mmCIF file of C-alpha atoms in Angstrom:
data_model
loop_
_atom_site.group_PDB
_atom_site.id
_atom_site.type_symbol
_atom_site.label_atom_id
_atom_site.label_comp_id
_atom_site.label_asym_id
_atom_site.label_seq_id
_atom_site.Cartn_x
_atom_site.Cartn_y
_atom_site.Cartn_z
ATOM 1 C CA ASP J 106 -22.037 -50.467 -31.009
ATOM 2 C CA ALA J 107 -24.139 -50.815 -34.126
ATOM 3 C CA GLU J 108 -22.219 -50.792 -37.376
ATOM 4 C CA ILE J 109 -22.283 -51.495 -41.082
ATOM 5 C CA THR J 110 -19.702 -53.911 -42.459
ATOM 6 C CA GLN J 111 -18.650 -54.505 -46.037
ATOM 7 C CA SER J 112 -16.686 -57.483 -47.303
ATOM 8 C CA PRO J 113 -14.319 -58.026 -48.868
ATOM 9 C CA ARG J 114 -12.464 -54.712 -48.530
ATOM 10 C CA HIS J 115 -10.476 -55.384 -51.675
ATOM 11 C CA LYS J 116 -11.109 -57.728 -54.575
ATOM 12 C CA ILE J 117 -9.504 -58.380 -57.941
ATOM 13 C CA THR J 118 -11.347 -60.442 -60.509
ATOM 14 C CA GLU J 119 -11.552 -61.043 -64.239
ATOM 15 C CA THR J 120 -14.070 -59.817 -66.778
ATOM 16 C CA GLY J 121 -17.052 -62.095 -67.208
ATOM 17 C CA ARG J 122 -16.972 -63.505 -63.692
ATOM 18 C CA GLN J 123 -19.838 -63.161 -61.234
ATOM 19 C CA VAL J 124 -18.939 -61.143 -58.156
ATOM 20 C CA THR J 125 -20.919 -60.597 -54.965
ATOM 21 C CA LEU J 126 -20.147 -57.860 -52.482
ATOM 22 C CA ALA J 127 -21.525 -58.250 -48.984
ATOM 23 C CA CYS J 128 -23.097 -55.589 -46.781
ATOM 24 C CA HIS J 129 -24.245 -56.313 -43.238
ATOM 25 C CA GLN J 130 -25.669 -53.783 -40.791
ATOM 26 C CA THR J 131 -26.539 -54.183 -37.129
ATOM 27 C CA TRP J 132 -28.487 -50.911 -36.878
ATOM 28 C CA ASN J 133 -31.749 -52.746 -37.654
ATOM 29 C CA HIS J 134 -32.346 -50.152 -40.368
ATOM 30 C CA ASN J 135 -35.054 -50.743 -42.951
ATOM 31 C CA ASN J 136 -33.397 -48.722 -45.699
ATOM 32 C CA MET J 137 -30.189 -49.824 -47.399
ATOM 33 C CA PHE J 138 -28.302 -48.405 -50.385
ATOM 34 C CA TRP J 139 -25.450 -49.297 -52.714
ATOM 35 C CA TYR J 140 -23.303 -46.587 -54.319
ATOM 36 C CA ARG J 141 -20.248 -46.568 -56.497
ATOM 37 C CA GLN J 142 -17.612 -43.867 -56.208
ATOM 38 C CA ASP J 143 -15.500 -42.866 -59.175
ATOM 39 C CA LEU J 144 -13.217 -39.903 -59.775
ATOM 40 C CA GLY J 145 -15.148 -37.115 -61.458
ATOM 41 C CA HIS J 146 -18.551 -38.613 -60.626
ATOM 42 C CA GLY J 147 -18.836 -38.529 -56.870
ATOM 43 C CA LEU J 148 -21.206 -41.155 -55.446
ATOM 44 C CA ARG J 149 -23.830 -42.639 -57.736
ATOM 45 C CA LEU J 150 -26.735 -44.750 -56.546
ATOM 46 C CA ILE J 151 -26.855 -48.320 -57.904
ATOM 47 C CA HIS J 152 -29.740 -50.002 -56.055
ATOM 48 C CA TYR J 153 -31.659 -49.435 -52.856
ATOM 49 C CA SER J 154 -34.112 -51.238 -50.606
ATOM 50 C CA TYR J 155 -36.751 -49.951 -48.209
ATOM 51 C CA GLY J 156 -37.283 -53.276 -46.485
ATOM 52 C CA VAL J 157 -37.261 -57.049 -46.769
ATOM 53 C CA HIS J 158 -38.107 -58.250 -50.291
ATOM 54 C CA ASP J 159 -38.117 -54.643 -51.576
ATOM 55 C CA THR J 160 -35.503 -53.565 -54.166
ATOM 56 C CA ASN J 161 -35.343 -50.562 -56.478
ATOM 57 C CA LYS J 162 -33.068 -49.435 -59.282
ATOM 58 C CA GLY J 163 -30.907 -46.393 -58.884
ATOM 59 C CA GLU J 164 -29.132 -44.137 -61.321
ATOM 60 C CA VAL J 165 -26.571 -46.712 -62.565
ATOM 61 C CA SER J 166 -28.199 -50.121 -62.070
ATOM 62 C CA ASP J 167 -27.312 -51.833 -65.376
ATOM 63 C CA GLY J 168 -25.149 -54.912 -64.773
ATOM 64 C CA TYR J 169 -25.942 -55.059 -61.040
ATOM 65 C CA SER J 170 -28.571 -56.829 -58.953
ATOM 66 C CA VAL J 171 -29.519 -56.973 -55.272
ATOM 67 C CA SER J 172 -31.786 -59.077 -53.105
ATOM 68 C CA ARG J 173 -33.087 -58.409 -49.598
ATOM 69 C CA SER J 174 -34.029 -61.570 -47.720
ATOM 70 C CA ASN J 175 -33.558 -60.120 -44.221
ATOM 71 C CA THR J 176 -33.180 -56.735 -42.547
ATOM 72 C CA GLU J 177 -29.436 -56.974 -41.940
ATOM 73 C CA ASP J 178 -28.049 -57.829 -45.392
ATOM 74 C CA LEU J 179 -28.117 -56.370 -48.898
ATOM 75 C CA PRO J 180 -25.617 -58.205 -51.137
ATOM 76 C CA LEU J 181 -24.690 -56.600 -54.453
ATOM 77 C CA THR J 182 -24.061 -58.939 -57.399
ATOM 78 C CA LEU J 183 -22.275 -58.178 -60.632
ATOM 79 C CA GLU J 184 -23.641 -60.861 -62.944
ATOM 80 C CA SER J 185 -20.821 -60.652 -65.509
ATOM 81 C CA ALA J 186 -18.104 -58.264 -64.392
ATOM 82 C CA ALA J 187 -16.919 -55.627 -66.867
ATOM 83 C CA SER J 188 -13.849 -53.391 -66.672
ATOM 84 C CA SER J 189 -16.166 -50.357 -66.482
ATOM 85 C CA GLN J 190 -17.341 -51.677 -63.125
ATOM 86 C CA THR J 191 -13.915 -51.178 -61.562
ATOM 87 C CA SER J 192 -14.730 -48.801 -58.721
ATOM 88 C CA VAL J 193 -15.070 -48.346 -54.996
ATOM 89 C CA TYR J 194 -18.439 -49.574 -53.750
ATOM 90 C CA PHE J 195 -20.159 -48.240 -50.642
ATOM 91 C CA CYS J 196 -23.104 -49.614 -48.773
ATOM 92 C CA ALA J 197 -25.219 -47.357 -46.569
ATOM 93 C CA SER J 198 -28.227 -47.710 -44.310
ATOM 94 C CA ARG J 199 -30.834 -45.413 -42.842
ATOM 95 C CA ALA J 200 -33.363 -45.882 -40.070
ATOM 96 C CA ILE J 201 -36.534 -44.825 -41.831
ATOM 97 C CA ARG J 202 -37.701 -43.823 -45.265
ATOM 98 C CA GLY J 203 -37.304 -40.122 -45.824
ATOM 99 C CA SER J 204 -34.473 -38.126 -47.284
ATOM 100 C CA ASN J 205 -34.324 -35.922 -44.179
ATOM 101 C CA GLN J 206 -32.476 -38.638 -42.305
ATOM 102 C CA PRO J 207 -28.715 -39.257 -42.279
ATOM 103 C CA GLN J 208 -27.242 -42.307 -43.953
ATOM 104 C CA HIS J 209 -24.599 -44.479 -42.273
ATOM 105 C CA PHE J 210 -21.844 -45.804 -44.527
ATOM 106 C CA GLY J 211 -19.566 -48.811 -44.541
ATOM 107 C CA ASP J 212 -15.869 -48.404 -45.339
ATOM 108 C CA GLY J 213 -16.209 -49.602 -48.907
ATOM 109 C CA THR J 214 -15.027 -52.389 -51.187
ATOM 110 C CA ARG J 215 -12.353 -51.578 -53.750
ATOM 111 C CA LEU J 216 -13.104 -53.760 -56.784
ATOM 112 C CA SER J 217 -10.698 -54.140 -59.691
ATOM 113 C CA ILE J 218 -11.800 -55.991 -62.813
ATOM 114 C CA LEU J 219 -9.001 -57.016 -65.154
ATOM 115 C CA SER S 30 -27.677 -36.132 -63.357
ATOM 116 C CA GLN S 31 -25.620 -34.710 -60.535
ATOM 117 C CA GLN S 32 -27.540 -32.364 -58.308
ATOM 118 C CA GLY S 33 -24.835 -30.926 -56.082
ATOM 119 C CA GLU S 34 -21.877 -29.119 -57.558
ATOM 120 C CA GLU S 35 -19.146 -28.254 -55.113
ATOM 121 C CA ASP S 36 -16.631 -25.491 -55.159
ATOM 122 C CA PRO S 37 -13.695 -25.457 -54.867
ATOM 123 C CA GLN S 38 -12.685 -28.969 -55.917
ATOM 124 C CA ALA S 39 -9.602 -28.717 -53.715
ATOM 125 C CA LEU S 40 -8.621 -26.435 -50.862
ATOM 126 C CA SER S 41 -5.356 -26.201 -48.929
ATOM 127 C CA ILE S 42 -5.066 -24.105 -45.775
ATOM 128 C CA GLN S 43 -2.931 -23.781 -42.656
ATOM 129 C CA GLU S 44 -4.021 -25.138 -39.313
ATOM 130 C CA GLY S 45 -6.059 -22.556 -37.420
ATOM 131 C CA GLU S 46 -7.509 -20.956 -40.546
ATOM 132 C CA ASN S 47 -11.153 -21.220 -41.541
ATOM 133 C CA ALA S 48 -12.238 -23.370 -44.481
ATOM 134 C CA THR S 49 -15.288 -22.593 -46.597
ATOM 135 C CA MET S 50 -16.813 -24.988 -49.108
ATOM 136 C CA ASN S 51 -19.768 -24.255 -51.339
ATOM 137 C CA CYS S 52 -22.456 -26.420 -52.875
ATOM 138 C CA SER S 53 -24.924 -25.454 -55.588
ATOM 139 C CA TYR S 54 -27.889 -27.474 -56.765
ATOM 140 C CA LYS S 55 -30.397 -27.308 -59.565
ATOM 141 C CA THR S 56 -33.875 -28.308 -58.414
ATOM 142 C CA SER S 57 -35.846 -27.685 -55.258
ATOM 143 C CA ILE S 58 -34.894 -29.683 -52.189
ATOM 144 C CA ASN S 59 -36.364 -30.465 -48.807
ATOM 145 C CA ASN S 60 -32.993 -30.802 -47.100
ATOM 146 C CA LEU S 61 -29.266 -30.656 -47.695
ATOM 147 C CA GLN S 62 -26.677 -32.741 -45.873
ATOM 148 C CA TRP S 63 -22.908 -32.543 -45.530
ATOM 149 C CA TYR S 64 -20.692 -35.597 -45.179
ATOM 150 C CA ARG S 65 -16.969 -36.077 -44.542
ATOM 151 C CA GLN S 66 -14.846 -38.852 -46.017
ATOM 152 C CA ASN S 67 -11.404 -39.655 -44.693
ATOM 153 C CA SER S 68 -9.008 -41.404 -47.049
ATOM 154 C CA GLY S 69 -9.912 -45.065 -47.472
ATOM 155 C CA ARG S 70 -13.039 -44.812 -45.326
ATOM 156 C CA GLY S 71 -16.760 -44.417 -45.764
ATOM 157 C CA LEU S 72 -18.725 -41.179 -45.538
ATOM 158 C CA VAL S 73 -19.663 -39.809 -42.161
ATOM 159 C CA HIS S 74 -22.707 -37.599 -41.702
ATOM 160 C CA LEU S 75 -21.869 -34.141 -40.342
ATOM 161 C CA ILE S 76 -24.957 -31.980 -40.428
ATOM 162 C CA LEU S 77 -28.391 -31.668 -42.030
ATOM 163 C CA ILE S 78 -30.187 -28.430 -42.822
ATOM 164 C CA ARG S 79 -33.831 -28.352 -43.840
ATOM 165 C CA SER S 80 -35.170 -26.176 -46.630
ATOM 166 C CA ASN S 81 -36.944 -23.882 -44.159
ATOM 167 C CA GLU S 82 -33.725 -23.242 -42.214
ATOM 168 C CA ARG S 83 -31.105 -20.655 -43.118
ATOM 169 C CA GLU S 84 -28.242 -21.497 -40.792
ATOM 170 C CA LYS S 85 -27.195 -24.321 -38.544
ATOM 171 C CA HIS S 86 -24.248 -24.873 -36.196
ATOM 172 C CA SER S 87 -22.568 -27.974 -34.829
ATOM 173 C CA GLY S 88 -19.354 -27.440 -32.894
ATOM 174 C CA ARG S 89 -16.851 -25.840 -35.294
ATOM 175 C CA LEU S 90 -19.188 -26.352 -38.258
ATOM 176 C CA ARG S 91 -21.523 -23.723 -39.630
ATOM 177 C CA VAL S 92 -23.825 -24.467 -42.537
ATOM 178 C CA THR S 93 -25.890 -21.919 -44.414
ATOM 179 C CA LEU S 94 -28.608 -22.508 -46.975
ATOM 180 C CA ASP S 95 -29.928 -20.008 -49.497
ATOM 181 C CA THR S 96 -32.832 -21.599 -51.343
ATOM 182 C CA SER S 97 -33.307 -18.544 -53.574
ATOM 183 C CA LYS S 98 -29.784 -19.048 -54.929
ATOM 184 C CA LYS S 99 -29.946 -22.836 -54.631
ATOM 185 C CA SER S 100 -26.692 -22.905 -52.717
ATOM 186 C CA SER S 101 -25.199 -23.922 -49.397
ATOM 187 C CA SER S 102 -21.888 -23.355 -47.689
ATOM 188 C CA LEU S 103 -19.993 -25.304 -45.054
ATOM 189 C CA LEU S 104 -17.631 -23.337 -42.835
ATOM 190 C CA ILE S 105 -15.107 -25.114 -40.639
ATOM 191 C CA THR S 106 -13.628 -22.707 -38.119
ATOM 192 C CA ALA S 107 -10.175 -22.996 -36.510
ATOM 193 C CA SER S 108 -9.264 -25.944 -38.718
ATOM 194 C CA ARG S 109 -7.088 -28.802 -37.503
ATOM 195 C CA ALA S 110 -4.896 -31.276 -39.339
ATOM 196 C CA ALA S 111 -7.499 -33.927 -38.474
ATOM 197 C CA ASP S 112 -10.032 -32.037 -40.616
ATOM 198 C CA THR S 113 -8.099 -33.128 -43.709
ATOM 199 C CA ALA S 114 -10.675 -35.091 -45.723
ATOM 200 C CA SER S 115 -13.102 -34.849 -48.616
ATOM 201 C CA TYR S 116 -16.405 -33.121 -47.957
ATOM 202 C CA PHE S 117 -19.591 -33.886 -49.871
ATOM 203 C CA CYS S 118 -22.947 -32.197 -50.010
ATOM 204 C CA ALA S 119 -26.015 -34.316 -50.663
ATOM 205 C CA THR S 120 -29.503 -33.116 -51.508
ATOM 206 C CA GLY S 121 -32.754 -34.734 -50.525
ATOM 207 C CA HIS S 122 -35.855 -34.052 -52.547
ATOM 208 C CA SER S 123 -38.975 -35.608 -51.147
ATOM 209 C CA SER S 124 -39.833 -38.026 -48.411
ATOM 210 C CA ASN S 125 -41.575 -40.228 -50.970
ATOM 211 C CA THR S 126 -38.374 -41.342 -52.671
ATOM 212 C CA GLY S 127 -35.964 -40.722 -49.824
ATOM 213 C CA LYS S 128 -32.966 -40.731 -52.125
ATOM 214 C CA LEU S 129 -29.959 -38.472 -51.758
ATOM 215 C CA ILE S 130 -27.953 -37.064 -54.649
ATOM 216 C CA PHE S 131 -24.299 -36.425 -53.878
ATOM 217 C CA GLY S 132 -21.966 -33.803 -55.261
ATOM 218 C CA GLN S 133 -18.439 -34.570 -56.407
ATOM 219 C CA GLY S 134 -16.861 -33.261 -53.222
ATOM 220 C CA THR S 135 -14.226 -30.809 -52.045
ATOM 221 C CA THR S 136 -10.859 -32.160 -50.946
ATOM 222 C CA LEU S 137 -9.557 -30.213 -47.962
ATOM 223 C CA GLN S 138 -5.948 -30.341 -46.842
ATOM 224 C CA VAL S 139 -5.077 -28.708 -43.529
ATOM 225 C CA LYS S 140 -1.336 -28.249 -43.093
ATOM 226 C CA PRO S 141 0.047 -28.402 -39.555
#
């Protein structure tokens, strides 16, 4: 069965370090998204991609970057981790561009920055 | 800014009862989606209703949409302990951007 996998599931790191969270989907979906989930804020969009070599900023993109070199992967990088970036991060994918399509989510990465 | 606002924030009911969750939004949409999130897991898509639809059913789920009031409701009938989860509405605005904006969610506890 097709799926979307995030790794690691849990990570603890220190402020100032570079961190990369992996997202891999076998749906062959063109669209991929990164969200963060925090109490009181729901899910907020960080970055998204509509296809290979396409990336776009979301609502809370400062301090994060993504690159899309193939269809399956959209890694999220925190260039210099800050304590405010402690959160649960979710990756999602969607078959085609258009908000009237469901998104498929991974199970998240819980990131703690000390 | 958040588009979907959900009400109530938390709901606790007995197994077999119906659960109703509401979502309000601010600007015009072309569709509204409901997702479920079990503890420690990702979101799972439940149902999508388009702006020209008023009601939609899927199994024990019933979703209504009132675009004049900018609101939607999710009804879960004959609830089960396995329905315990957080439920999120998400609004879609135009096919050009394709982005969804999520509400803060309703946490539902179904007691056996």
